[in-house]
Short mmCIF file of C-alpha atoms in Angstrom, two decimals:
data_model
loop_
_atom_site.label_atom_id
_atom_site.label_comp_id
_atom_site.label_asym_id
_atom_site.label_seq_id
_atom_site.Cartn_x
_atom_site.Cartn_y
_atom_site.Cartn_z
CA UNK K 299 181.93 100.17 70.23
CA UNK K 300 184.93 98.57 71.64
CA UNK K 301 188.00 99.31 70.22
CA UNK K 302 190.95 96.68 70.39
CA UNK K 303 194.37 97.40 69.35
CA UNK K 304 193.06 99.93 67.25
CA UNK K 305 195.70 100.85 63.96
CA UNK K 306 195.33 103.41 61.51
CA UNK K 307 196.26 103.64 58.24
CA UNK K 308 195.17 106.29 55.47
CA UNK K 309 195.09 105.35 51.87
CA UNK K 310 193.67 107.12 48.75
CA UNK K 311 193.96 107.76 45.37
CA UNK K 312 193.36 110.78 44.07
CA UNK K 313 190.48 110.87 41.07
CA UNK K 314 191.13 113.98 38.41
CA UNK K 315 190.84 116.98 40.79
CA UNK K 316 193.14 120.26 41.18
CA UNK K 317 196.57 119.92 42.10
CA UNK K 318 196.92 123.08 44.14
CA UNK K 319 195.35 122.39 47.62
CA UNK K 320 193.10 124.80 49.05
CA UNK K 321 195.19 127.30 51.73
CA UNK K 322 193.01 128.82 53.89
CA UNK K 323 193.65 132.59 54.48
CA UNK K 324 192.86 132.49 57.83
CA UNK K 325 192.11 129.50 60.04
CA UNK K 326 189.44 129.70 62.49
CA UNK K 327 189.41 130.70 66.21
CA UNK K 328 191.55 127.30 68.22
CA UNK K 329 193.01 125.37 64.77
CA UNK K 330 196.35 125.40 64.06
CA UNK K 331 197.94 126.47 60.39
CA UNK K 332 199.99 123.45 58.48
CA UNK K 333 201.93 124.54 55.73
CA UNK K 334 205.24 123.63 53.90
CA UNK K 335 206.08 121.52 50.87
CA UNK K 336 206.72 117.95 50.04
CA UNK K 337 209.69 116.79 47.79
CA UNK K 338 211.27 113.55 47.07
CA UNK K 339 215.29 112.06 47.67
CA UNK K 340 217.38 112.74 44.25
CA UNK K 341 217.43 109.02 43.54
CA UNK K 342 213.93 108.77 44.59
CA UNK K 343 212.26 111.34 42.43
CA UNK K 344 209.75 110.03 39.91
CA UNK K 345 209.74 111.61 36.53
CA UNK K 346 205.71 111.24 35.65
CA UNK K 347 203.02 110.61 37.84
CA UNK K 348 199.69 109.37 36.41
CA UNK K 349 196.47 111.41 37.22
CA UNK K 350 195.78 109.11 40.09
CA UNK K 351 198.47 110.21 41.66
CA UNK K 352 198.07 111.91 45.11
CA UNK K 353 199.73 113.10 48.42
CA UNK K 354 198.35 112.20 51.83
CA UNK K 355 199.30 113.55 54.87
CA UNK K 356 198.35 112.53 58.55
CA UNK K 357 198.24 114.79 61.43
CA UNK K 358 198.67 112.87 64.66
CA UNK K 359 199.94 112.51 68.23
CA UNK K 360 203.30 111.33 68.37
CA UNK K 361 203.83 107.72 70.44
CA UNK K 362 206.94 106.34 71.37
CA UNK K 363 208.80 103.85 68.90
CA UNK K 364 207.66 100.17 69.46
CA UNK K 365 203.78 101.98 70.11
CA UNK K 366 200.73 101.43 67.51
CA UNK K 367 200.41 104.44 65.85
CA UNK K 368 196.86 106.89 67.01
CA UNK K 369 193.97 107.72 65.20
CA UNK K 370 194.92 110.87 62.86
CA UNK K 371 193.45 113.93 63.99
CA UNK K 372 193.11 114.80 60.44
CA UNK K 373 194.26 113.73 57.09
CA UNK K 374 194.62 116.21 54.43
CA UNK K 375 194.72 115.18 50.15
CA UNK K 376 196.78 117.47 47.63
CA UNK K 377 196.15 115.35 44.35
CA UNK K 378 199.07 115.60 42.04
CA UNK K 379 197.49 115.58 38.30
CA UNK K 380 200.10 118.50 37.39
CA UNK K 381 203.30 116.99 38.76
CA UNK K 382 206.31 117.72 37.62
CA UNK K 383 209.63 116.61 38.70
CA UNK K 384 211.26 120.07 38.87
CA UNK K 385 208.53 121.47 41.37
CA UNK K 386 208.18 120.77 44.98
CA UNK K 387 204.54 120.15 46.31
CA UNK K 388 202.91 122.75 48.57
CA UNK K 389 200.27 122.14 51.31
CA UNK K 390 198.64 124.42 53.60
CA UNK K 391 195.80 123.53 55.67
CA UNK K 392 194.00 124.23 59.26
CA UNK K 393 193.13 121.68 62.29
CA UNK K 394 191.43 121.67 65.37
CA UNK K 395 193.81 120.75 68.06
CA UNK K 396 192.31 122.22 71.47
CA UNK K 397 191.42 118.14 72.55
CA UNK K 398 195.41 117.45 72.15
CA UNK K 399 197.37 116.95 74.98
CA UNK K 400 200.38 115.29 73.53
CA UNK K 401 203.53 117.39 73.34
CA UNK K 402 204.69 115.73 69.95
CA UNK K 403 202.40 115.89 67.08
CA UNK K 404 203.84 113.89 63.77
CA UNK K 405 202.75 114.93 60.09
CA UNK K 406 203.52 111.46 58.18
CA UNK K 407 203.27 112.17 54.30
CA UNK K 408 202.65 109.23 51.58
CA UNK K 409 202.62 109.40 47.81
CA UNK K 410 200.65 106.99 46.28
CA UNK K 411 200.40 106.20 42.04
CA UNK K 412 198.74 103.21 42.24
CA UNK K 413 197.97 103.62 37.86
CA UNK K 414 201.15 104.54 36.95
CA UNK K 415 204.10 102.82 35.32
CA UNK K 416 206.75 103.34 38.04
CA UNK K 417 203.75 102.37 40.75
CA UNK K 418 205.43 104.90 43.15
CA UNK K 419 205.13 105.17 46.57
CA UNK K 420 206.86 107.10 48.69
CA UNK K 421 206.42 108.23 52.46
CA UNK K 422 208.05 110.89 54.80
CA UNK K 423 207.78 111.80 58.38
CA UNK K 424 208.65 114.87 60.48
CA UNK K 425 207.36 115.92 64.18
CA UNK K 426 206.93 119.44 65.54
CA UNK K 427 206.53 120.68 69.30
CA UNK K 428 202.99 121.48 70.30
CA UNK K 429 202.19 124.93 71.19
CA UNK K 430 202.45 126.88 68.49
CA UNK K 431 199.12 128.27 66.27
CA UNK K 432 201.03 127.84 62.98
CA UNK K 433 203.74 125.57 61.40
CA UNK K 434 206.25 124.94 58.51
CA UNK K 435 207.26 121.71 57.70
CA UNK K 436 208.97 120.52 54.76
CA UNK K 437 208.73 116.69 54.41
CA UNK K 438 211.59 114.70 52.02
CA UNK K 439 209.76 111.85 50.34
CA UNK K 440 211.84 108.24 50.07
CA UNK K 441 210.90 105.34 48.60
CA UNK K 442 209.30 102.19 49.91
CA UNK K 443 210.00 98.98 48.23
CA UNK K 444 207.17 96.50 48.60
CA UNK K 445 207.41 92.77 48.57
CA UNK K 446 204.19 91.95 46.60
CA UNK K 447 205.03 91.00 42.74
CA UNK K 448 202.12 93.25 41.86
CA UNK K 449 202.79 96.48 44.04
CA UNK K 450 200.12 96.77 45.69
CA UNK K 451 200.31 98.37 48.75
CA UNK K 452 201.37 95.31 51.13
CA UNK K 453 202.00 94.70 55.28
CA UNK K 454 205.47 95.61 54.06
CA UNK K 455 204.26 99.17 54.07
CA UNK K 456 202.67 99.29 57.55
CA UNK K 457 205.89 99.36 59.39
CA UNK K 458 205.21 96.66 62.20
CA UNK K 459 207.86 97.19 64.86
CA UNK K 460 209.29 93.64 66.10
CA UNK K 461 205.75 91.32 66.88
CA UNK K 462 205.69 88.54 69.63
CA UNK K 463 205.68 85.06 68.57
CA UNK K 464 201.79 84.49 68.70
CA UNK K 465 201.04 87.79 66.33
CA UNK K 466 201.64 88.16 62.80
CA UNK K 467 201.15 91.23 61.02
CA UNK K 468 198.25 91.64 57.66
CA UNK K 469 197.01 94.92 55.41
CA UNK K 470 194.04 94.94 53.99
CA UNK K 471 192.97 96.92 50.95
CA UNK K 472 189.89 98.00 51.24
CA UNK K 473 188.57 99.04 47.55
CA UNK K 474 184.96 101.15 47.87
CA UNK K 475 182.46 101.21 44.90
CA UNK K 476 180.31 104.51 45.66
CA UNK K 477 177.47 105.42 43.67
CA UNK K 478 176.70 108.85 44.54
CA UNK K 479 176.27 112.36 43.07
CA UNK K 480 178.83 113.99 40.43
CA UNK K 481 180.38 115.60 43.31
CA UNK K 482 180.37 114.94 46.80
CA UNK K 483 179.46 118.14 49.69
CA UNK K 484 182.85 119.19 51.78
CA UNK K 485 183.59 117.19 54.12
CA UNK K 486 182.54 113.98 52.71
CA UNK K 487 184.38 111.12 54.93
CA UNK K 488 184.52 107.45 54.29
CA UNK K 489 185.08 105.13 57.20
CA UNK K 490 186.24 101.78 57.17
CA UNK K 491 186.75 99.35 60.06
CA UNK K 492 188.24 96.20 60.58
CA UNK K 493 186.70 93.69 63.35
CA UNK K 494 187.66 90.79 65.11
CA UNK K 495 184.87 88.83 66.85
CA UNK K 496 185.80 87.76 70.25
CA UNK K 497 185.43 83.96 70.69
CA UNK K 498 184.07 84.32 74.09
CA UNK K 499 182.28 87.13 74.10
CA UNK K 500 181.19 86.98 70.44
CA UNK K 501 181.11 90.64 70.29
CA UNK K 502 182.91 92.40 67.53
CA UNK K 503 185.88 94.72 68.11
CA UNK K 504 187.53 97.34 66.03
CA UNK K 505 191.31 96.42 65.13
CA UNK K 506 191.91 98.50 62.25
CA UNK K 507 190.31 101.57 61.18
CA UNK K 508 190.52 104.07 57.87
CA UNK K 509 188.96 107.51 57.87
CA UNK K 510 189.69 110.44 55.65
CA UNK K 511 187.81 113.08 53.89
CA UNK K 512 187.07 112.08 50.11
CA UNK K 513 185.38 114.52 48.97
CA UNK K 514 188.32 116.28 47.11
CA UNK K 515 189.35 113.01 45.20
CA UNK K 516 186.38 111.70 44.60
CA UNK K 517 185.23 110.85 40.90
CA UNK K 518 181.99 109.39 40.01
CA UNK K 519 182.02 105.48 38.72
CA UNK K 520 186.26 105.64 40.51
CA UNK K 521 186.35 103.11 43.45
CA UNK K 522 188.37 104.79 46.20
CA UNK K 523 190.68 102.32 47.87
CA UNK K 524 191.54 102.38 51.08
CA UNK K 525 194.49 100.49 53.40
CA UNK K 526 194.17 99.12 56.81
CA UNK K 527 196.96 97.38 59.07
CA UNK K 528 196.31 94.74 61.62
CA UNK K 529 198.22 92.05 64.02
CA UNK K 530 196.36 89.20 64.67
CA UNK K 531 197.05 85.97 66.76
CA UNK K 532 198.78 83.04 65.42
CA UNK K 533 197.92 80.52 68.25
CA UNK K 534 194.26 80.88 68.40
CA UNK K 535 192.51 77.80 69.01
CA UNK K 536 189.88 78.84 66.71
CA UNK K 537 190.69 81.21 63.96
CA UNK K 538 188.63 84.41 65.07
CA UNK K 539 185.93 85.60 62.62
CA UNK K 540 186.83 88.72 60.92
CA UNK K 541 184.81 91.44 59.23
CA UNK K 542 184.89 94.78 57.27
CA UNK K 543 182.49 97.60 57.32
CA UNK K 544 182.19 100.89 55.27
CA UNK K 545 180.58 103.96 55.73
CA UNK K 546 180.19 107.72 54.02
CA UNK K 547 179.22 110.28 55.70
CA UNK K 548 178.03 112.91 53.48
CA UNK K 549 178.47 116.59 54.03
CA UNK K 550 179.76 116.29 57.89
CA UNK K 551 179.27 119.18 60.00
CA UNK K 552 180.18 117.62 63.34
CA UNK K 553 179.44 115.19 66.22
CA UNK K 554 176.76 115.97 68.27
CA UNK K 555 178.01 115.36 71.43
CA UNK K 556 182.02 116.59 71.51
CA UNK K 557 182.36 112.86 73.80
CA UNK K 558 181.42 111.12 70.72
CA UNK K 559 184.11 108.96 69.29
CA UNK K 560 181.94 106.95 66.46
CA UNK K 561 180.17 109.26 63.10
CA UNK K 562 176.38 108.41 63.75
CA UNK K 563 174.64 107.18 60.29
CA UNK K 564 172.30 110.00 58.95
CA UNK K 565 169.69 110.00 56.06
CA UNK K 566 171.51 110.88 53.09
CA UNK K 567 174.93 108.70 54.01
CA UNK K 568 176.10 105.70 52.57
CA UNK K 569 176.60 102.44 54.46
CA UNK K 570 177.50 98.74 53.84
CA UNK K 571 174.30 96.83 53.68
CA UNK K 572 175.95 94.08 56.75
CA UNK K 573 179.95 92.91 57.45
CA UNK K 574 181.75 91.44 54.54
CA UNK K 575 183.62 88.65 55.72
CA UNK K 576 187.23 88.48 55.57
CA UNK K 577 188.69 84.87 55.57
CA UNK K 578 192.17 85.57 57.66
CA UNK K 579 194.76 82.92 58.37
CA UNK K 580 198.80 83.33 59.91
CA UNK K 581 199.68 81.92 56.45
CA UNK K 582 198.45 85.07 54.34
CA UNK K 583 199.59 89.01 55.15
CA UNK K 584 197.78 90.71 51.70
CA UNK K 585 194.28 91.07 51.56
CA UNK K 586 191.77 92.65 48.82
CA UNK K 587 188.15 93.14 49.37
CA UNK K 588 185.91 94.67 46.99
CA UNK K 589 182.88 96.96 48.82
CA UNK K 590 179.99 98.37 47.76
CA UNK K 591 177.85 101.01 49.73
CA UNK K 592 174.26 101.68 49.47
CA UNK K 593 172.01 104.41 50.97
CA UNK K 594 171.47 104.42 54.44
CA UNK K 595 168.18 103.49 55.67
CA UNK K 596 167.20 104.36 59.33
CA UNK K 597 164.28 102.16 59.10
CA UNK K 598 165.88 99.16 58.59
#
């Protein structure tokens, strides 16, 4: 699959779950130990959060400023049900970073409440040396004011650094009907990609990509959104077709091959049924697309 100015953007809600996450005692032979707590600017701090509330954090290698942000390594979920405003929010987990080269490796934190009154969001960085086997890192949550009337999430929140004249930034929210099981097997992970077709070639390439584990947020009959970024051309002679696909990989224990870069389809996942078009123009930066997913079949 060719991948073409490939952005990454992680975006959940969190659907009724516990709101301690799960520290690991020990993490295995080669991963590295995350832990730390999230906490919000004074003037920033939100005095309820709804039970859809839930904090996202992305583990990836850090680029220069101007550069499209990598695919996270991993993303880790602490859903926020018990919030209060007096308490900070602890995280702990453990990730595999023996393929990592880079000698930066950024931790960007979001809070999302997409049901509740204040419709908070908030997001915080920090970056840490590689090299070490563990980590603390406390990240200080601001803010982000969005421009759409409705607060959704918007391309105001995917931080574009200055585009050239013939590119103009879009988000997409992605929101993913999946009718599985009362509970989904650890990891469950839900893909979502973002294509342009190439005029000349009229193959398909990946400009935007989601990917996270779900199964700690999911909640049967609760669609789980998710948020992609993009930059597109503005001076196209023909507007470029553009498509989404989603997939869920249930229970995933691992690529077969360690080269592998794509999550190959398996009995048992859950897959769009073919690409939902998305009708993209320069004019329009906000996108929502409704998805549904439906059992794989390897016969088809």
């Amino acid at each position: 699959m060719a991948i073409k100015g490939l952005m990454v953007v992680a975006f959940a809600a969190a659907l009724g779950v516990h709101a301690e996450p799960e520290a690991p005692a020990r993490c295995a032979n080669g991963e590295v130990r995350f832990e730390g707590h999230a906490t919000f600017e004074e003037s920033d701090r939100p005095d309820t959060l709804s039970k859809e509330a839930v904090l996202t954090i992305d583990v990836s290698e850090e680029v220069a400023s101007g550069e499209e942000p990598k695919t996270p390594i991993y993303t880790h979920t602490v859903p926020l049900e018990k919030y209060t405003p007096e308490a900070e929010i602890p995280y702990a987990f453990c990730v595999d970073l023996s393929s990592v080269e880079a000698k930066k490796i950024s931790l960007k934190a979001r809070v999302t409440d997409p049901d509740g009154e204040a419709k908070v969001e908030c997001i915080g960085e920090t970056v840490v040396t590689a090299g070490s086997d563990s980590y603390e890192a406390d990240l200080t949550l601001a803010k982000v004011d969005g421009s759409s009337s409705t607060n959704e999430p918007s391309v105001a929140d995917c931080n574009f650094a200055q585009l050239a004249e013939d590119v103009t930034g879009i988000a997409v929210k992605a929101t993913v009907k999946i009718g599985a099981p009362k509970a989904l097997p650890k990891p469950t992970y839900l893909v979502v990609t973002l294509k342009e077709t190439d005029a000349e070639t009229g193959e398909p390439e990946v400009i935007s990509l989601f990917s996270g584990d779900i199964s700690a947020i999911y909640e049967p009959e609760r669609p789980v959104p998710a948020f992609l970024c993009a930059k597109v051309p503005t001076t196209a002679e023909e507007i470029p077709k553009y498509t989404l696909e989603a997939s869920v990989h249930m229970g995933w224990d691992g690529y077969a091959n360690p080269n592998d870069e794509d999550r190959t389809l398996r009995k048992g996942d859950l897959v769009t049924r073919k690409p939902i078009e998305v009708p993209i123009t320069p004019e329009q930066h906000d996108y929502s697309v409704n998805i549904t997913v439906k059992p794989y079949n390897p016969s088809a």
